[in-house]
PDB file of C-alpha atoms and ligand atoms in Angstrom:
ATOM      1  CA  UNK A   1      16.887  19.214   5.389  1.00 51.00           C
ATOM      2  CA  UNK A   2      13.831  20.594   6.931  1.00 55.00           C
ATOM      3  CA  UNK A   3      11.821  19.802   3.902  1.00 61.00           C
ATOM      4  CA  UNK A   4      13.034  16.143   3.911  1.00 59.00           C
ATOM      5  CA  UNK A   5      12.232  15.842   7.433  1.00 64.00           C
ATOM      6  CA  UNK A   6       8.862  17.242   6.939  1.00 89.00           C
ATOM      7  CA  UNK A   7       8.258  14.787   4.114  1.00 90.00           C
ATOM      8  CA  UNK A   8       9.416  11.949   6.424  1.00 93.00           C
ATOM      9  CA  UNK A   9       6.864  12.966   9.042  1.00 94.00           C
ATOM     10  CA  UNK A  10       3.903  13.060   6.336  1.00 96.00           C
ATOM     11  CA  UNK A  11       4.878   9.719   5.211  1.00 97.00           C
ATOM     12  CA  UNK A  12       4.917   8.348   8.663  1.00 97.00           C
ATOM     13  CA  UNK A  13       1.602   9.843   9.421  1.00 97.00           C
ATOM     14  CA  UNK A  14      -0.064   8.441   6.317  1.00 98.00           C
ATOM     15  CA  UNK A  15       1.384   5.031   6.787  1.00 98.00           C
ATOM     16  CA  UNK A  16       0.033   5.015  10.465  1.00 98.00           C
ATOM     17  CA  UNK A  17      -3.433   5.414   8.747  1.00 98.00           C
ATOM     18  CA  UNK A  18      -2.698   2.633   6.383  1.00 98.00           C
ATOM     19  CA  UNK A  19      -1.545   0.372   9.310  1.00 98.00           C
ATOM     20  CA  UNK A  20      -5.136   1.173  11.032  1.00 98.00           C
ATOM     21  CA  UNK A  21      -6.766   0.118   7.801  1.00 98.00           C
ATOM     22  CA  UNK A  22      -4.733  -3.126   7.862  1.00 98.00           C
ATOM     23  CA  UNK A  23      -5.702  -3.919  11.360  1.00 98.00           C
ATOM     24  CA  UNK A  24      -9.353  -3.924  10.443  1.00 98.00           C
ATOM     25  CA  UNK A  25      -8.541  -6.226   7.635  1.00 98.00           C
ATOM     26  CA  UNK A  26      -6.494  -8.535   9.810  1.00 98.00           C
ATOM     27  CA  UNK A  27      -9.501  -8.567  12.511  1.00 97.00           C
ATOM     28  CA  UNK A  28     -11.788  -9.537   9.948  1.00 97.00           C
ATOM     29  CA  UNK A  29      -9.774 -12.470   8.794  1.00 97.00           C
ATOM     30  CA  UNK A  30      -7.910 -10.853   5.781  1.00 98.00           C
ATOM     31  CA  UNK A  31      -3.994 -10.694   5.754  1.00 98.00           C
ATOM     32  CA  UNK A  32      -3.513  -7.290   7.190  1.00 98.00           C
ATOM     33  CA  UNK A  33      -2.685  -4.947   4.490  1.00 98.00           C
ATOM     34  CA  UNK A  34      -3.954  -1.389   4.182  1.00 98.00           C
ATOM     35  CA  UNK A  35      -3.564   1.586   1.657  1.00 98.00           C
ATOM     36  CA  UNK A  36      -4.328   5.088   1.366  1.00 98.00           C
ATOM     37  CA  UNK A  37      -4.096   7.594  -1.689  1.00 98.00           C
ATOM     38  CA  UNK A  38      -3.234  11.137  -1.062  1.00 98.00           C
ATOM     39  CA  UNK A  39      -3.722  13.765  -3.816  1.00 97.00           C
ATOM     40  CA  UNK A  40      -1.297  16.746  -4.704  1.00 94.00           C
ATOM     41  CA  UNK A  41      -2.927  19.089  -1.903  1.00 94.00           C
ATOM     42  CA  UNK A  42      -2.093  16.421   0.764  1.00 94.00           C
ATOM     43  CA  UNK A  43      -5.574  15.200   1.240  1.00 96.00           C
ATOM     44  CA  UNK A  44      -6.598  11.521   1.599  1.00 98.00           C
ATOM     45  CA  UNK A  45      -8.996  10.805  -1.370  1.00 98.00           C
ATOM     46  CA  UNK A  46      -9.201   7.006  -1.124  1.00 98.00           C
ATOM     47  CA  UNK A  47      -8.169   4.148   0.989  1.00 98.00           C
ATOM     48  CA  UNK A  48      -8.349   0.282   0.710  1.00 98.00           C
ATOM     49  CA  UNK A  49      -7.643  -2.732   2.926  1.00 98.00           C
ATOM     50  CA  UNK A  50      -7.390  -6.226   1.963  1.00 98.00           C
ATOM     51  CA  UNK A  51     -10.652  -7.913   1.319  1.00 98.00           C
ATOM     52  CA  UNK A  52      -9.681 -11.054  -0.631  1.00 98.00           C
ATOM     53  CA  UNK A  53     -11.301 -13.635   2.046  1.00 98.00           C
ATOM     54  CA  UNK A  54     -14.081 -11.410   2.920  1.00 98.00           C
ATOM     55  CA  UNK A  55     -15.157 -10.899  -0.709  1.00 98.00           C
ATOM     56  CA  UNK A  56     -13.789 -14.132  -2.037  1.00 98.00           C
ATOM     57  CA  UNK A  57     -12.270 -11.903  -4.690  1.00 98.00           C
ATOM     58  CA  UNK A  58      -8.476 -12.773  -5.600  1.00 98.00           C
ATOM     59  CA  UNK A  59      -8.182  -9.077  -6.903  1.00 98.00           C
ATOM     60  CA  UNK A  60      -9.552  -7.414  -3.767  1.00 98.00           C
ATOM     61  CA  UNK A  61      -5.939  -6.162  -2.600  1.00 98.00           C
ATOM     62  CA  UNK A  62      -5.790  -2.967  -0.611  1.00 98.00           C
ATOM     63  CA  UNK A  63      -3.880  -1.142  -3.577  1.00 98.00           C
ATOM     64  CA  UNK A  64      -6.564  -2.183  -6.165  1.00 98.00           C
ATOM     65  CA  UNK A  65      -9.644  -1.050  -4.105  1.00 98.00           C
ATOM     66  CA  UNK A  66      -7.814   2.296  -3.201  1.00 98.00           C
ATOM     67  CA  UNK A  67      -6.769   3.021  -6.977  1.00 98.00           C
ATOM     68  CA  UNK A  68     -10.218   2.111  -8.164  1.00 98.00           C
ATOM     69  CA  UNK A  69     -11.911   4.520  -5.285  1.00 98.00           C
ATOM     70  CA  UNK A  70      -9.400   7.339  -6.223  1.00 98.00           C
ATOM     71  CA  UNK A  71      -9.860   7.056  -9.977  1.00 98.00           C
ATOM     72  CA  UNK A  72     -13.637   7.222  -9.303  1.00 98.00           C
ATOM     73  CA  UNK A  73     -13.482  10.214  -7.057  1.00 98.00           C
ATOM     74  CA  UNK A  74     -11.352  12.114  -9.429  1.00 97.00           C
ATOM     75  CA  UNK A  75     -12.982  10.948 -12.501  1.00 98.00           C
ATOM     76  CA  UNK A  76     -10.010  10.136 -14.224  1.00 98.00           C
ATOM     77  CA  UNK A  77      -7.729   7.049 -14.315  1.00 98.00           C
ATOM     78  CA  UNK A  78      -4.609   8.980 -14.428  1.00 98.00           C
ATOM     79  CA  UNK A  79      -3.381   9.420 -10.865  1.00 98.00           C
ATOM     80  CA  UNK A  80       0.038  10.868 -11.561  1.00 97.00           C
ATOM     81  CA  UNK A  81      -0.572  13.687  -8.866  1.00 97.00           C
ATOM     82  CA  UNK A  82      -1.098  11.229  -6.263  1.00 98.00           C
ATOM     83  CA  UNK A  83       0.918   9.315  -3.586  1.00 98.00           C
ATOM     84  CA  UNK A  84      -0.063   5.711  -2.670  1.00 98.00           C
ATOM     85  CA  UNK A  85       0.678   4.595   0.673  1.00 98.00           C
ATOM     86  CA  UNK A  86       0.720   0.827   1.610  1.00 98.00           C
ATOM     87  CA  UNK A  87       1.741  -1.256   4.321  1.00 98.00           C
ATOM     88  CA  UNK A  88       3.325  -4.104   2.283  1.00 98.00           C
ATOM     89  CA  UNK A  89       5.280  -4.017  -1.031  1.00 98.00           C
ATOM     90  CA  UNK A  90       2.897  -4.461  -4.102  1.00 98.00           C
ATOM     91  CA  UNK A  91       2.404  -7.919  -5.371  1.00 98.00           C
ATOM     92  CA  UNK A  92       2.902  -8.156  -9.438  1.00 98.00           C
ATOM     93  CA  UNK A  93      -1.078  -7.456  -9.841  1.00 98.00           C
ATOM     94  CA  UNK A  94      -0.730  -4.324  -7.806  1.00 98.00           C
ATOM     95  CA  UNK A  95       2.292  -3.152  -9.243  1.00 98.00           C
ATOM     96  CA  UNK A  96       0.777  -3.415 -12.541  1.00 98.00           C
ATOM     97  CA  UNK A  97      -2.282  -1.427 -11.451  1.00 98.00           C
ATOM     98  CA  UNK A  98       0.196   1.153  -9.965  1.00 98.00           C
ATOM     99  CA  UNK A  99       1.867   1.531 -13.349  1.00 98.00           C
ATOM    100  CA  UNK A 100      -1.666   1.779 -15.208  1.00 97.00           C
ATOM    101  CA  UNK A 101      -2.763   4.342 -12.906  1.00 98.00           C
ATOM    102  CA  UNK A 102       0.328   6.478 -13.564  1.00 98.00           C
ATOM    103  CA  UNK A 103       0.706   6.842  -9.593  1.00 98.00           C
ATOM    104  CA  UNK A 104       3.271   9.479  -8.898  1.00 98.00           C
ATOM    105  CA  UNK A 105       4.833   8.160  -5.619  1.00 98.00           C
ATOM    106  CA  UNK A 106       4.558   4.840  -4.087  1.00 98.00           C
ATOM    107  CA  UNK A 107       5.469   4.589  -0.336  1.00 98.00           C
ATOM    108  CA  UNK A 108       5.376   1.253   1.278  1.00 98.00           C
ATOM    109  CA  UNK A 109       6.412  -0.128   4.599  1.00 98.00           C
ATOM    110  CA  UNK A 110       7.744  -3.529   4.493  1.00 98.00           C
ATOM    111  CA  UNK A 111       9.413  -5.532   1.645  1.00 98.00           C
ATOM    112  CA  UNK A 112       7.742  -8.720   0.660  1.00 98.00           C
ATOM    113  CA  UNK A 113      10.144 -11.453  -0.034  1.00 97.00           C
ATOM    114  CA  UNK A 114       7.519 -13.837  -1.307  1.00 97.00           C
ATOM    115  CA  UNK A 115       5.541 -11.722  -4.028  1.00 97.00           C
ATOM    116  CA  UNK A 116       7.176  -8.146  -3.714  1.00 98.00           C
ATOM    117  CA  UNK A 117       7.128  -6.831  -7.376  1.00 98.00           C
ATOM    118  CA  UNK A 118       8.496  -3.565  -6.859  1.00 98.00           C
ATOM    119  CA  UNK A 119      12.149  -4.389  -5.899  1.00 97.00           C
ATOM    120  CA  UNK A 120      12.292  -7.619  -3.896  1.00 98.00           C
ATOM    121  CA  UNK A 121      11.343 -10.599  -6.221  1.00 98.00           C
ATOM    122  CA  UNK A 122      10.641  -8.469  -9.134  1.00 97.00           C
ATOM    123  CA  UNK A 123      10.992  -4.848 -10.263  1.00 97.00           C
ATOM    124  CA  UNK A 124       7.848  -4.305 -12.423  1.00 97.00           C
ATOM    125  CA  UNK A 125       8.336  -0.332 -12.307  1.00 96.00           C
ATOM    126  CA  UNK A 126      11.560  -0.354 -13.795  1.00 96.00           C
ATOM    127  CA  UNK A 127      11.088  -3.210 -16.253  1.00 96.00           C
ATOM    128  CA  UNK A 128      10.497  -3.123 -20.064  1.00 94.00           C
ATOM    129  CA  UNK A 129       6.894  -3.628 -19.438  1.00 93.00           C
ATOM    130  CA  UNK A 130       6.565  -0.234 -17.769  1.00 94.00           C
ATOM    131  CA  UNK A 131       6.036   2.903 -19.640  1.00 91.00           C
ATOM    132  CA  UNK A 132       5.836   5.091 -16.469  1.00 91.00           C
ATOM    133  CA  UNK A 133       8.653   6.333 -14.002  1.00 92.00           C
ATOM    134  CA  UNK A 134       7.468   5.729 -10.764  1.00 96.00           C
ATOM    135  CA  UNK A 135       9.185   7.113  -7.551  1.00 97.00           C
ATOM    136  CA  UNK A 136       9.383   4.725  -4.757  1.00 98.00           C
ATOM    137  CA  UNK A 137      10.106   5.095  -1.129  1.00 98.00           C
ATOM    138  CA  UNK A 138      10.375   2.139   1.060  1.00 98.00           C
ATOM    139  CA  UNK A 139      10.795   1.326   4.669  1.00 98.00           C
ATOM    140  CA  UNK A 140       8.380   3.845   6.059  1.00 98.00           C
ATOM    141  CA  UNK A 141       7.070   2.579   9.452  1.00 97.00           C
ATOM    142  CA  UNK A 142       8.842  -0.728   8.506  1.00 98.00           C
ATOM    143  CA  UNK A 143       9.044  -2.239  12.086  1.00 98.00           C
ATOM    144  CA  UNK A 144       5.417  -1.505  12.728  1.00 98.00           C
ATOM    145  CA  UNK A 145       4.355  -3.000   9.437  1.00 98.00           C
ATOM    146  CA  UNK A 146       6.575  -6.248  10.145  1.00 98.00           C
ATOM    147  CA  UNK A 147       5.276  -6.548  13.589  1.00 98.00           C
ATOM    148  CA  UNK A 148       1.532  -6.481  12.668  1.00 98.00           C
ATOM    149  CA  UNK A 149       2.022  -8.877   9.749  1.00 97.00           C
ATOM    150  CA  UNK A 150       4.100 -11.351  12.171  1.00 97.00           C
ATOM    151  CA  UNK A 151       1.583 -11.289  14.945  1.00 97.00           C
ATOM    152  CA  UNK A 152      -1.215 -11.849  12.515  1.00 97.00           C
ATOM    153  CA  UNK A 153       0.408 -14.881  11.320  1.00 96.00           C
ATOM    154  CA  UNK A 154       1.534 -16.200  14.452  1.00 95.00           C
ATOM    155  CA  UNK A 155      -2.213 -15.796  15.879  1.00 93.00           C
ATOM    156  CA  UNK A 156      -3.442 -17.792  12.807  1.00 87.00           C
ATOM    157  CA  UNK A 157      -0.960 -20.559  13.515  1.00 84.00           C
ATOM    158  CA  UNK A 158      -2.175 -20.775  17.230  1.00 80.00           C
ATOM    159  CA  UNK A 159      -5.809 -20.481  16.714  1.00 73.00           C
ATOM    160  CA  UNK A 160      -7.631 -23.665  17.598  1.00 65.00           C
ATOM    161  CA  UNK A 161      -9.478 -24.199  14.442  1.00 59.00           C
TER     162      UNK A 161
HETATM  163 ZN1   ZN B   1      -1.479  -7.062  -4.554  1.00 52.24          ZN
END
């Protein structure tokens, strides 16, 4: 039980960091999504935040940028020893990249009823298209993740322009 509690505490810690990255994205006009990749020793080796609007790049999702940075840093595309933390359930593109990168563990905050491709709208990791077994932990810091997204969209609706 102690081990499980410790693991939960660690997940909350890194999700908090992902939320901070998401906030930067939100403040800069992108939908607030943040991601952190932690290696087997428990050290953060890469991070990402949604940059789609800023870069006008449809692939510039937080998870993609974090995966590219982690692979570059470790000089391997095989990230099976890594844990990816992301505030929102990955979309089909990011779920695909997570499988391609052989991410060991995916931890996310909030289910995405629109494009969630891990379990909500689709389940890419468990589909026939996946050749990788992914451990998934959902719902870490869920209320903080929901709050952040909801207030960002509420501000968008109320902005004068
Ligand atoms: Zn995505």
